[in-house]
Coordinates of C-alpha atoms in Angstrom, one line a residue:
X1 CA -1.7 -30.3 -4.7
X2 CA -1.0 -27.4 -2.5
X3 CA 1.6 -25.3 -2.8
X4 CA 4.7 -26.8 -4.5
X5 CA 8.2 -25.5 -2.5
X6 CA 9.7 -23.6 -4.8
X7 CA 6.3 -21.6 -5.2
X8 CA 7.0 -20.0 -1.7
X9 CA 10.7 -18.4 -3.0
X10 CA 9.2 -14.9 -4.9
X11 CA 11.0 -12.1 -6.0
X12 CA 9.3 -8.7 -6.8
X13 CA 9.5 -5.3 -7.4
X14 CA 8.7 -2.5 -5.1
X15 CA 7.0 0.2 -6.8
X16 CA 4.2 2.8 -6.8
X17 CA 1.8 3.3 -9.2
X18 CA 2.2 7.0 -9.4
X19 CA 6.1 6.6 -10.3
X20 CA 4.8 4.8 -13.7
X21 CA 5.8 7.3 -16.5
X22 CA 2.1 7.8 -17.4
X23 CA 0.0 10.8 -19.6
X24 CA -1.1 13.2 -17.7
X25 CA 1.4 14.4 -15.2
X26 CA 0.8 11.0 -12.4
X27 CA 1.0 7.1 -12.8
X28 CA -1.7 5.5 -13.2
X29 CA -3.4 2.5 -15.1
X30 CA -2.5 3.4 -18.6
X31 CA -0.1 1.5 -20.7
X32 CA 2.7 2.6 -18.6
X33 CA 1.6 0.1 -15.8
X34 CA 0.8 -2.3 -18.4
X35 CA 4.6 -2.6 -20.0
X36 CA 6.3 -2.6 -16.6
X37 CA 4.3 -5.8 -16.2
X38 CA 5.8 -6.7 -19.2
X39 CA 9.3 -5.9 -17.6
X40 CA 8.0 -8.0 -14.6
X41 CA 8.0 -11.0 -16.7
X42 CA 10.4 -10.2 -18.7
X43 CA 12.9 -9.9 -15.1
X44 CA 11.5 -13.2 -14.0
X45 CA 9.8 -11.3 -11.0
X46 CA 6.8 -12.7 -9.6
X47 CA 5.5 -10.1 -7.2
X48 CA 4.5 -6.4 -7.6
X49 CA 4.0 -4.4 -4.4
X50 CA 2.4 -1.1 -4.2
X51 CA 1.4 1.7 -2.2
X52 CA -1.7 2.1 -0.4
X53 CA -4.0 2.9 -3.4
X54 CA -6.3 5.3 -1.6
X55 CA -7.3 8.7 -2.3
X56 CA -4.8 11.3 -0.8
X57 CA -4.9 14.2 1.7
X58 CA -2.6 16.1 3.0
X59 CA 0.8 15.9 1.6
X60 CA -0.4 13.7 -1.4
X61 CA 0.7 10.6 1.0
X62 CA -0.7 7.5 0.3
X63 CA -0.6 6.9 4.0
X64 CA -2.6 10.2 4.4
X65 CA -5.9 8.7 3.1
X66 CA -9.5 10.0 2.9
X67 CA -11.2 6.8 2.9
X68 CA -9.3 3.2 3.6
X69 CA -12.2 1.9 1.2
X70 CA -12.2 3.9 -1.9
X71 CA -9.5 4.1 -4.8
X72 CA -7.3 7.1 -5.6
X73 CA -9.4 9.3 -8.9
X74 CA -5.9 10.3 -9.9
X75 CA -4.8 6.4 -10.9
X76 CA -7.7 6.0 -13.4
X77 CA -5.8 6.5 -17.0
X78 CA -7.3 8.8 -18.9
X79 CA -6.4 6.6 -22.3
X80 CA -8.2 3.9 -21.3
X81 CA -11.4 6.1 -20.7
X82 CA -11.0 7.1 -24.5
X83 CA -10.6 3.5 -25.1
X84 CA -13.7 2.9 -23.4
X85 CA -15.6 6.0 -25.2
X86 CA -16.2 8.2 -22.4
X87 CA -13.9 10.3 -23.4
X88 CA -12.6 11.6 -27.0
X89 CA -8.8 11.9 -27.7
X90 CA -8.9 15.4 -28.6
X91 CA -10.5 15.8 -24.6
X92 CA -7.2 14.7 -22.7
X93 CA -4.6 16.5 -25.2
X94 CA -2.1 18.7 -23.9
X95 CA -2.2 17.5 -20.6
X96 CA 1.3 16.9 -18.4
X97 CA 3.4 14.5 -20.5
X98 CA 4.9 11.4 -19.0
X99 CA 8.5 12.8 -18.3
X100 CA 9.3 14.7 -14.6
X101 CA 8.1 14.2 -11.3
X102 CA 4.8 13.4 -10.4
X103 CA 2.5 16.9 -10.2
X104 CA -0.1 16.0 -8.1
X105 CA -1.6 20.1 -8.5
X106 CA -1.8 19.9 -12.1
X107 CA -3.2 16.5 -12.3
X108 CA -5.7 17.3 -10.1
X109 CA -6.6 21.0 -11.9
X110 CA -6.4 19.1 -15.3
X111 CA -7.0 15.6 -15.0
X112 CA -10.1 15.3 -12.5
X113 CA -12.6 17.5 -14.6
X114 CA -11.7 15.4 -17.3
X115 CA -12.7 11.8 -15.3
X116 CA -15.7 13.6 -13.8
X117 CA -16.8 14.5 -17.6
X118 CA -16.3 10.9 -18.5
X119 CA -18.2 9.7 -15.6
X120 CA -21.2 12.3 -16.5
X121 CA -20.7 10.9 -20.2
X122 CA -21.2 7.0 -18.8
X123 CA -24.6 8.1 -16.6
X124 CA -26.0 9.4 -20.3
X125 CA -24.7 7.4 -22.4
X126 CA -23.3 4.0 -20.8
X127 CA -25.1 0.8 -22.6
X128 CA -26.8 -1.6 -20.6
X129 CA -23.9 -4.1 -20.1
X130 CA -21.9 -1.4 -18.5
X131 CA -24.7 -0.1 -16.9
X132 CA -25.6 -3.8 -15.2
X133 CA -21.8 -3.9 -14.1
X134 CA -21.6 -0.4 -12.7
X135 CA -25.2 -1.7 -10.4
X136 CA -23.1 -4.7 -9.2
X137 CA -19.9 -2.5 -8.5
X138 CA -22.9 -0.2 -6.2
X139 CA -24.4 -3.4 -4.4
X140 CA -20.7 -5.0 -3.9
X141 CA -19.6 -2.0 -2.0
X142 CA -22.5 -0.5 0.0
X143 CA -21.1 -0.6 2.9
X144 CA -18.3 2.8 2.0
X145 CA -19.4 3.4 -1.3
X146 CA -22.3 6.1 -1.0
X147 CA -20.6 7.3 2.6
X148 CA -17.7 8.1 0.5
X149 CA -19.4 9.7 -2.4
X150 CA -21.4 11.7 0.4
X151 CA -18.1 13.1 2.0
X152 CA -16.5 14.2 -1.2
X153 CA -19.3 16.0 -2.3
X154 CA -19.6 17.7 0.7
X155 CA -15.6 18.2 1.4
X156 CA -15.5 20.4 -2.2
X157 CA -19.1 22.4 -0.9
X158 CA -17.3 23.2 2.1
X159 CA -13.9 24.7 0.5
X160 CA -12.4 21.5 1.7
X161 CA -12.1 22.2 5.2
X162 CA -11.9 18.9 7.6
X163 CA -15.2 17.4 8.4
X164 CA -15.4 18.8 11.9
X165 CA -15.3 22.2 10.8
X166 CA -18.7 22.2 8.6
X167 CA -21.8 23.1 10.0
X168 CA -22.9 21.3 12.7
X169 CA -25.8 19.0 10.8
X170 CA -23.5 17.9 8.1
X171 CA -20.5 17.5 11.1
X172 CA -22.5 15.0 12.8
X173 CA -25.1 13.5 10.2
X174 CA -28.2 15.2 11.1
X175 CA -30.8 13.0 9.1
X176 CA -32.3 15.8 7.7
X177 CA -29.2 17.3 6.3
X178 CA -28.2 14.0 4.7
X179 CA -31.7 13.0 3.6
X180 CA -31.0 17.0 1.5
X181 CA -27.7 16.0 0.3
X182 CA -29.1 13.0 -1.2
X183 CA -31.6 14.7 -2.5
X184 CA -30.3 17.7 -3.7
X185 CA -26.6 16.3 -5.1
X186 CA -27.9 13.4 -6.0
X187 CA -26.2 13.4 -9.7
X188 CA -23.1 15.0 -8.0
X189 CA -23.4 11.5 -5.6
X190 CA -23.4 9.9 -8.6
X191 CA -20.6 11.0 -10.6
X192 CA -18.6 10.1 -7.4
X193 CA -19.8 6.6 -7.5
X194 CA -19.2 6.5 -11.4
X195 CA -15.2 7.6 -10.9
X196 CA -14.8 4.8 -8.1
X197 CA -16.2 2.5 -10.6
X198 CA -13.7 3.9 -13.2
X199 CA -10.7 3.5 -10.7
X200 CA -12.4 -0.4 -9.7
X201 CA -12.8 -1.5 -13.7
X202 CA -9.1 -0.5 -14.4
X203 CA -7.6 -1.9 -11.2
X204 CA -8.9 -5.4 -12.5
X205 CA -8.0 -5.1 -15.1
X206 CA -5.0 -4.3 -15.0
X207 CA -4.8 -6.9 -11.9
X208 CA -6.1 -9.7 -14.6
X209 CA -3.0 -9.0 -17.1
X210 CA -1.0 -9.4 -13.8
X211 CA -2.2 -12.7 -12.8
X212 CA -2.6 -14.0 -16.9
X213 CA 1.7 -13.0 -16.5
X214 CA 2.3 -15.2 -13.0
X215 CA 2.6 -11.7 -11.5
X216 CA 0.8 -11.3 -7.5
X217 CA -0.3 -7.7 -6.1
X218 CA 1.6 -7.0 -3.1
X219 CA -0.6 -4.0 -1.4
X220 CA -0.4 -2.3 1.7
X221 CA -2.6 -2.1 4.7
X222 CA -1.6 1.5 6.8
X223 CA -3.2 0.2 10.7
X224 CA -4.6 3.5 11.7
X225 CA -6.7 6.3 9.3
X226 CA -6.2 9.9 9.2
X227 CA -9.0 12.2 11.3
X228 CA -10.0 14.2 8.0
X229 CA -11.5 11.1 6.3
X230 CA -15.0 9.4 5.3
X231 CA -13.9 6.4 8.0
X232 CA -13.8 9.0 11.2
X233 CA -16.8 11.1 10.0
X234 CA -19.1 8.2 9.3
X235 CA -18.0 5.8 12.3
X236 CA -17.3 8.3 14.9
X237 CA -17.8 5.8 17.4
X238 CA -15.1 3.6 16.4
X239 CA -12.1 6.5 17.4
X240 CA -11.2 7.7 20.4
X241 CA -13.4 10.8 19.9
X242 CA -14.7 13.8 22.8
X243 CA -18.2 15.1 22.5
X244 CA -17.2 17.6 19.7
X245 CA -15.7 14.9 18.1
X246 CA -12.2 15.7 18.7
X247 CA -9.2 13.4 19.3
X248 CA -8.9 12.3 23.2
X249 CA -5.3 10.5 22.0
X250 CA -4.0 10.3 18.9
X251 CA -1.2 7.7 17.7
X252 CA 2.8 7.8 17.5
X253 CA 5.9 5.9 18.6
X254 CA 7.8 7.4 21.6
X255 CA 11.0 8.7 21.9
X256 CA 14.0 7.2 20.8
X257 CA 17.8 6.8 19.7
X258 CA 16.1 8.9 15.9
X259 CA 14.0 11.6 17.9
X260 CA 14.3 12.7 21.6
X261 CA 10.5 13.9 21.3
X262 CA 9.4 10.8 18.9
X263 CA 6.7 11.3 16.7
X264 CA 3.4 12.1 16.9
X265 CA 1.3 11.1 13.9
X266 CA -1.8 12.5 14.9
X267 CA -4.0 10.0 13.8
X268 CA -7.5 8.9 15.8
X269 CA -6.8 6.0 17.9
X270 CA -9.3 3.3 17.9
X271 CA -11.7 2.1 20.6
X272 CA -10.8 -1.2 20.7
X273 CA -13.2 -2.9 23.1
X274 CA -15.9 -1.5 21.2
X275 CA -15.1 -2.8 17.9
X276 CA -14.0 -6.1 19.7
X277 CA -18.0 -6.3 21.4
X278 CA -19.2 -5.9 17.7
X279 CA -17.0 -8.1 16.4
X280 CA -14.4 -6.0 14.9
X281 CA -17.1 -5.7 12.0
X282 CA -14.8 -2.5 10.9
X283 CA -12.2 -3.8 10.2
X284 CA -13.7 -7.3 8.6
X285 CA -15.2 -4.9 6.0
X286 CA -11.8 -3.0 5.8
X287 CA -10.0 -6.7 4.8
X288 CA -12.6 -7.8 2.7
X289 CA -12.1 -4.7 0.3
X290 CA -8.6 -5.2 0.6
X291 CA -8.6 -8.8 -0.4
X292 CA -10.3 -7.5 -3.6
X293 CA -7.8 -5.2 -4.4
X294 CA -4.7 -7.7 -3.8
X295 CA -3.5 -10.9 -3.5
X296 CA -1.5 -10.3 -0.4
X297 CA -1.7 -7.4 2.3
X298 CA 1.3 -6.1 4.2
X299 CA 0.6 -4.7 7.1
X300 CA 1.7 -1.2 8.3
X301 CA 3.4 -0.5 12.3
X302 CA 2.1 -4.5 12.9
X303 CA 3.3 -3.5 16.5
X304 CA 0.4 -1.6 16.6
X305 CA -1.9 -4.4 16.5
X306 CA -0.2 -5.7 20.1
X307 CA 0.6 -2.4 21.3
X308 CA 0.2 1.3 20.4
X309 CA 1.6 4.6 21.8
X310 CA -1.7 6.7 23.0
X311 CA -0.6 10.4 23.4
X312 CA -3.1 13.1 24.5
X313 CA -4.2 14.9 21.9
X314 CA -3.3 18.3 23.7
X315 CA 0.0 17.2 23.5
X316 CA 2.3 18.9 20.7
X317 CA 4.9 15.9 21.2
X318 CA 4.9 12.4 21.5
X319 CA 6.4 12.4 24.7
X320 CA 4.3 12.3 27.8
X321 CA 2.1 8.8 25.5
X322 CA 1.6 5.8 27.2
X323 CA 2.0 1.9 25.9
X324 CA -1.8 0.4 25.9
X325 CA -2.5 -3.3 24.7
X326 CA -4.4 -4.1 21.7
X327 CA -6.5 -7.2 21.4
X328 CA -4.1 -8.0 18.2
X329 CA -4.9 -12.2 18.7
X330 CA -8.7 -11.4 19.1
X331 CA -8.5 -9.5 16.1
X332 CA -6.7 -12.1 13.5
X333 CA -9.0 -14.3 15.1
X334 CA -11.8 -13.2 13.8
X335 CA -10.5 -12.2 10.6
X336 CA -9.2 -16.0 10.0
X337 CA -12.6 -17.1 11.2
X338 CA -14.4 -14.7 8.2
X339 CA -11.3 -15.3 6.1
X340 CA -9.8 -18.4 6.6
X341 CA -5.5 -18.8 6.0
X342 CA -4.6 -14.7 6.2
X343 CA -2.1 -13.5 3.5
X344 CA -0.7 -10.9 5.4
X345 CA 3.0 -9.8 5.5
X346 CA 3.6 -7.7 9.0
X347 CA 6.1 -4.4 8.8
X348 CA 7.8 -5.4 12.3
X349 CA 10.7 -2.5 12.2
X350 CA 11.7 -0.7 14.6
X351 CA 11.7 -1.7 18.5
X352 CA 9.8 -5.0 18.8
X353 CA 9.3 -7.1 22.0
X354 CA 8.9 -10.5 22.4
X355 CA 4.9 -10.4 22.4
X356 CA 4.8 -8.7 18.9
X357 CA 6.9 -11.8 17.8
X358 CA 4.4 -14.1 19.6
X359 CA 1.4 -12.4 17.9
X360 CA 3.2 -12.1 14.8
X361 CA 4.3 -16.2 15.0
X362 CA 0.9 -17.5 16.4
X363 CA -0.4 -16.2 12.9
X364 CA 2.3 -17.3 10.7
X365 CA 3.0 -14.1 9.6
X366 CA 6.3 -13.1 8.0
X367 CA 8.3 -10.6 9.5
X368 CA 10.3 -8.0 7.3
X369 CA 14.6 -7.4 6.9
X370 CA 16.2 -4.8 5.2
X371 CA 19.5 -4.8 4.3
X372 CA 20.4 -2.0 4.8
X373 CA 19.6 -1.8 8.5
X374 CA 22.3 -4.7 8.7
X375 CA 25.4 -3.2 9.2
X376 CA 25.7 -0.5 11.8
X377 CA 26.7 -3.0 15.1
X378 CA 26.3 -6.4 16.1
X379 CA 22.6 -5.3 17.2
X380 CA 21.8 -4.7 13.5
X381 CA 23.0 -8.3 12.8
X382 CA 19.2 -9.7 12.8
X383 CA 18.7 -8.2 8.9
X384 CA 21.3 -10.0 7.6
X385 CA 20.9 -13.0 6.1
X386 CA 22.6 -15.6 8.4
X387 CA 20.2 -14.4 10.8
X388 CA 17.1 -15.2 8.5
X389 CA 14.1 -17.9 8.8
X390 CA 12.2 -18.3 5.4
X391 CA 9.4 -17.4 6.7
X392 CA 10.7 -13.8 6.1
X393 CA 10.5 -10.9 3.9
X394 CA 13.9 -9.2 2.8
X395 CA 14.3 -5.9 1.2
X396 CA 17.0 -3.9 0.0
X397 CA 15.3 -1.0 1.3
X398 CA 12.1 0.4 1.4
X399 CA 10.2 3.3 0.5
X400 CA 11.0 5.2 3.7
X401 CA 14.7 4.6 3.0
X402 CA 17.4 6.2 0.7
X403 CA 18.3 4.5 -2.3
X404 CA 20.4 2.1 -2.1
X405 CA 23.3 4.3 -4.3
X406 CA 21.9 7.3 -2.2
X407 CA 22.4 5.6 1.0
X408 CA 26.2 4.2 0.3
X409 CA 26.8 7.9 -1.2
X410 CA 25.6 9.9 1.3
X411 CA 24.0 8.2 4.4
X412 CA 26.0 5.1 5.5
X413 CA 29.1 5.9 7.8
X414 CA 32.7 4.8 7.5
X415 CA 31.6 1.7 10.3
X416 CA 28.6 0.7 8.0
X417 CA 30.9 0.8 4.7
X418 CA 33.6 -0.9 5.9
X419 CA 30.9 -3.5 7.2
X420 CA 29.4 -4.1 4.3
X421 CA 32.4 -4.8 2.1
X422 CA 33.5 -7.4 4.7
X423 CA 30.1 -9.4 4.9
X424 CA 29.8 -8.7 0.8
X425 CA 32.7 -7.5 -1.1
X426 CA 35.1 -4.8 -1.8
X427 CA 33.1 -2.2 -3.6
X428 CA 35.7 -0.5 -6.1
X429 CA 32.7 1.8 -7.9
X430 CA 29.8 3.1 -5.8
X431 CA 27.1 1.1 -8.1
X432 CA 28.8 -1.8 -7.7
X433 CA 26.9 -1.9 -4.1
X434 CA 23.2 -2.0 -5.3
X435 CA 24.0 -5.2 -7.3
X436 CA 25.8 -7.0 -4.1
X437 CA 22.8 -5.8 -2.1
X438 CA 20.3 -7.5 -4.3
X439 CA 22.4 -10.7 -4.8
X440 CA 22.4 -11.2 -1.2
X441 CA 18.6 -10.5 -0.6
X442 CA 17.7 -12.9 -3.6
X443 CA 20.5 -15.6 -2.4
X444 CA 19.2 -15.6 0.9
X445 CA 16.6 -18.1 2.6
X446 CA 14.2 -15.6 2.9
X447 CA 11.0 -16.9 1.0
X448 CA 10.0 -13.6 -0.8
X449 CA 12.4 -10.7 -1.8
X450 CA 11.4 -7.6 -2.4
X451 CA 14.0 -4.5 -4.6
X452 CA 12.4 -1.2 -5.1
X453 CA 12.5 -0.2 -8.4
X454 CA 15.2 2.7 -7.7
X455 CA 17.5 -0.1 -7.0
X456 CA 16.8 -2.2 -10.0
X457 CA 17.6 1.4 -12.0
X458 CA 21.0 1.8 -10.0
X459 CA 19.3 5.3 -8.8
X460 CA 20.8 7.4 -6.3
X461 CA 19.0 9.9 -4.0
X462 CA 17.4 11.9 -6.2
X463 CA 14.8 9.2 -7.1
X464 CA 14.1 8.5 -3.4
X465 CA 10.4 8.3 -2.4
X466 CA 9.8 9.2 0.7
X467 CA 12.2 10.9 3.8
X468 CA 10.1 10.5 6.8
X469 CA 9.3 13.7 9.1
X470 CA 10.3 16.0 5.8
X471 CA 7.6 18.4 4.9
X472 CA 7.4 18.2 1.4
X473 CA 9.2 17.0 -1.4
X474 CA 8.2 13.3 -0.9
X475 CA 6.1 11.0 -3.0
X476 CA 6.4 12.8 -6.8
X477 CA 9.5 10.3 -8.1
X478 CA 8.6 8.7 -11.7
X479 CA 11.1 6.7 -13.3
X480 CA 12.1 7.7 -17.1
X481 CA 9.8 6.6 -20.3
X482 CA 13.2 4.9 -21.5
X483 CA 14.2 3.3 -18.3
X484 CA 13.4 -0.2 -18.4
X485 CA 16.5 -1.1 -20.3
X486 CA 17.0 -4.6 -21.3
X487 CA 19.7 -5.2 -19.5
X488 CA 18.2 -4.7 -16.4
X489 CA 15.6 -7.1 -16.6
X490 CA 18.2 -9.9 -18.0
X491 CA 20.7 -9.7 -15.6
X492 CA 17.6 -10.2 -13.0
X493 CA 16.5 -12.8 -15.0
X494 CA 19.4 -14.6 -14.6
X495 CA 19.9 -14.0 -10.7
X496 CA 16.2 -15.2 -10.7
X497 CA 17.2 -18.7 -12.1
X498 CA 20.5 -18.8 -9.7
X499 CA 18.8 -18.2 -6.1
X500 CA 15.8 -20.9 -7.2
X501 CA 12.8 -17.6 -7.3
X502 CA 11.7 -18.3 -11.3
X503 CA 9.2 -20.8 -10.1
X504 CA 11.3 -23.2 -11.9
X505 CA 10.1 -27.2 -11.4
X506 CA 12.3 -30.2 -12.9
X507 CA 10.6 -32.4 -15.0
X508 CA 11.5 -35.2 -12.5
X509 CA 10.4 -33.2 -9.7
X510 CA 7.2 -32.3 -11.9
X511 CA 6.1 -36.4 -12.1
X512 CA 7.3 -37.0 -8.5
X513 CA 4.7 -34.1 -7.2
X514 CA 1.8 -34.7 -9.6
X515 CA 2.6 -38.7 -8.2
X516 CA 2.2 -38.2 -4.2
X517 CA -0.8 -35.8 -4.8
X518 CA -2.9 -38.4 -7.1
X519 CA -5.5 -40.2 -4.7
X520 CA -5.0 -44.1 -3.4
X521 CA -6.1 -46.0 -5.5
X522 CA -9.3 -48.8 -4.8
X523 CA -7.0 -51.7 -4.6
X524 CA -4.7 -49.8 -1.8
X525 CA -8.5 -48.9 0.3

């Protein structure tokens, strides 16, 4: 039958999995995650977008990843092991409660042992169902799974120094050294590949009650890796790499009206006409785990894939890079090719030319709005909604802004204010503006609409996630164990019925479609 048109209008909810209010000091997959999908359905919401899921580095970012293949050790809830019997209740008591912002430290010094014990207690103990599993979950991902293991083990030998600074056999692969490591870690290996299978069995889980509710998984694709991961040190041929397997360029966005130095990210650039001679086989493998993980994939600085900002790695700021074309059509290409229709939604802020609109267009991909952005000058004009195609996603904001509270408190200027309550209304209290901000996203034509979670809790700036360029501080917001009122999810419910994103069909409608779609019959040949 195809999709039906009111199937394209979504709403969803924009929301980490380490801001669930989860045991042990993180979010994870526990019941936490489990009754905000209840909420979801509850709220009429239809979408659930996350974070990149990967295991952090630096900064506890989820755009600072070790590996773009594996899963993060700290989302695998330590309940559900005990559920599972690798673990005993008594084991995981005592542990960081579910109130408070997220402590990455402690859940590493307290919850990690415990998922390594549970994975030693699964290689003794597991029976041969989970066993069979756990050799599928090893075939299905051979392509990062042991590479991944490898680099772990050896990141914690080292004192967890980046790969380039270990000894010069383990730095560059000598097959001696890793025929050793296999040899001698082997069950070390193997309590890596356990924990990944921990993190993959929840995920689906978890994924499963999801789709059971009508509820899609929303992930997120970052376009380039960071340097100190298992990507750069097993595919050193893939980066923009010297002979000591340093960065020659590394990526960033130049300077502009934000930052007279821009920004320099410092992550490996890619060698582009390489991967393109072998068929971008990297990132093929890259999609393909990510279309496990989620039903649709944004896509992170999409101008990237048409154009990137190369600076020299020398170069302490981003201000002496250069503009250098990517083969951004080549590559969708060849992932529609493998992949066929491509559920991708592209992050297109910031300054975008006319050819990242073509690339973006030639693929169907929607673009992204946030409100916010709308009303600083006539420039700002394209995210608002008389400016909208539906073939667009709208946001509030999004997890690089402020609140939407935080932002009208302490962010917006007198311009921007007095904008907004011309275009939406006069805003007598300072929460009335989150609820005009979300009517106006879920009322416009825009075929999905995303609210971060912040917003749907009328939060102000203390529960914002991330402030790009700050040092620290970023990342750790949970929402409360008592949060998800009633009232919030009703009052969505019902705005969710009014702007046509319930997934509601008319009975008449219903006949009408079920009708056209039914085959011609003989007589009619």
């Amino acid at each position: 039958m195809g999709e039906r048109e009111n199937e394209k209008r979504l709403s969803g909810v924009l929301l980490h999995v380490t801001s669930l209010p989860s045991y042990g000091g993180v979010g994870d997959f526990g019941p936490a995650a489990y009754a905000f999908v209840d909420f979801l359905v509850t709220a009429k919401q239809r979408l659930w977008q996350v974070l990149p899921l990967s295991p952090t580095g630096y900064g506890n970012s989820p755009y600072s990843a070790l590996s773009a293949f594996a899963g993060n050790p700290l989302l695998i809830s330590l309940e559900r092991l005990v559920d599972d019997g690798w673990l005993t209740a008594e084991r995981i008591a005592g542990l960081a409660g579910h109130e408070g912002a997220a402590d990455f430290e402690r859940a590493k010094m307290e919850k990690l042992p415990l998922i390594e014990e549970a994975a030693k207690n699964f290689l003794e103990h597991a029976p041969e169902d989970a066993k069979g599993r756990f050799q599928r979950f090893i075939q299905n991902n051979s392509s990062w799974l042991a590479d991944y293991a490898m680099f772990i083990v050896l990141r914690r030998r080292f004192d967890y120094a980046c790969w380039n600074e270990w000894p010069e056999e383990f730095a560059y692969r000598h097959e001696a050294a890793i025929a050793a490591v296999l040899k001698d870690h082997a069950y070390e290996l193997a309590i890596e590949e356990v924990v990944q299978f921990f993190f993959d069995e929840q995920w689906h889980a978890l994924r499963a009650y999801c789709a059971e509710h009508g509820i899609r998984i929303l992930g997120d694709v970052a376009i380039f890796v960071s340097f100190d991961s298992a990507d750069v040190w097993r595919h050193p041929e893939v980066f923009e790499l010297n002979e000591k397997r340093n960065p020659i360029r590394v990526s960033g966005v130049p300077p502009d009206y934000f930052s007279e130095t821009g920004q320099r990210w410092g992550n490996p650039l890619y060698r582009w006409q390489y991967m393109q001679e072998r068929g971008f086989d990297w990132w093929v493998a890259r999609v393909r785990r990510s279309l496990v993980l989620y039903d649709m994939i944004r896509l992170d600085h999409f101008r990237g894939f048409d154009a990137y900002w190369s600076i020299p790695a020398e170069e302490e700021t981003a201000v002496k890079g250069v503009w250098v074309k990517a083969p951004g059509h080549e590559l969708f290409g060849r992932l529609k090719d493998v992949f066929g229709e491509l559920p991708f939604i592209a992050e297109d802020l910031g300054l975008i030319t006319p050819e990242v609109d073509e690339l973006r267009e030639h693929f169907g991909m929607p673009g992204m709005r946030v409100l916010q952005f709308g009303f600083s000058d006539r420039g700002s004009h394209l995210h608002l909604p008389q400016n909208f195609i539906p073939n667009t996603v709208v946001y509030t904001g999004t997890h690089d802004n402020n609140t939407t509270l935080g932002w009208w408190r302490e962010d917006a200027s007198e311009l921007e204010r007095k904008n907004l309550q011309t275009y939406l209304e006069p805003i007598l209290h300072e929460g009335e503006v989150v609820w005009a901000m979300i009517r106006a996203a879920e009322r416009s034509v825009a075929n999905i609409c995303i609210v971060p979670m912040q917003d749907v809790l009328h939060l102000g700036s203390e529960a914002r996630m991330n402030t790009p360029a700050a040092a620290d501080g970023n990342w750790t917001w949970r929402y409360r164990l008592d949060a998800l009122h009633s009232d919030f999810s009703a009052q969505l419910a019902v705005l969710m019925e009014m702007t046509d994103r319930d997934g509601y069909v008319s009975p008449e409608r219903e006949r009408i479609e079920i009708v056209s779609a039914a085959p011609e019959s003989a007589s009619s040949i």
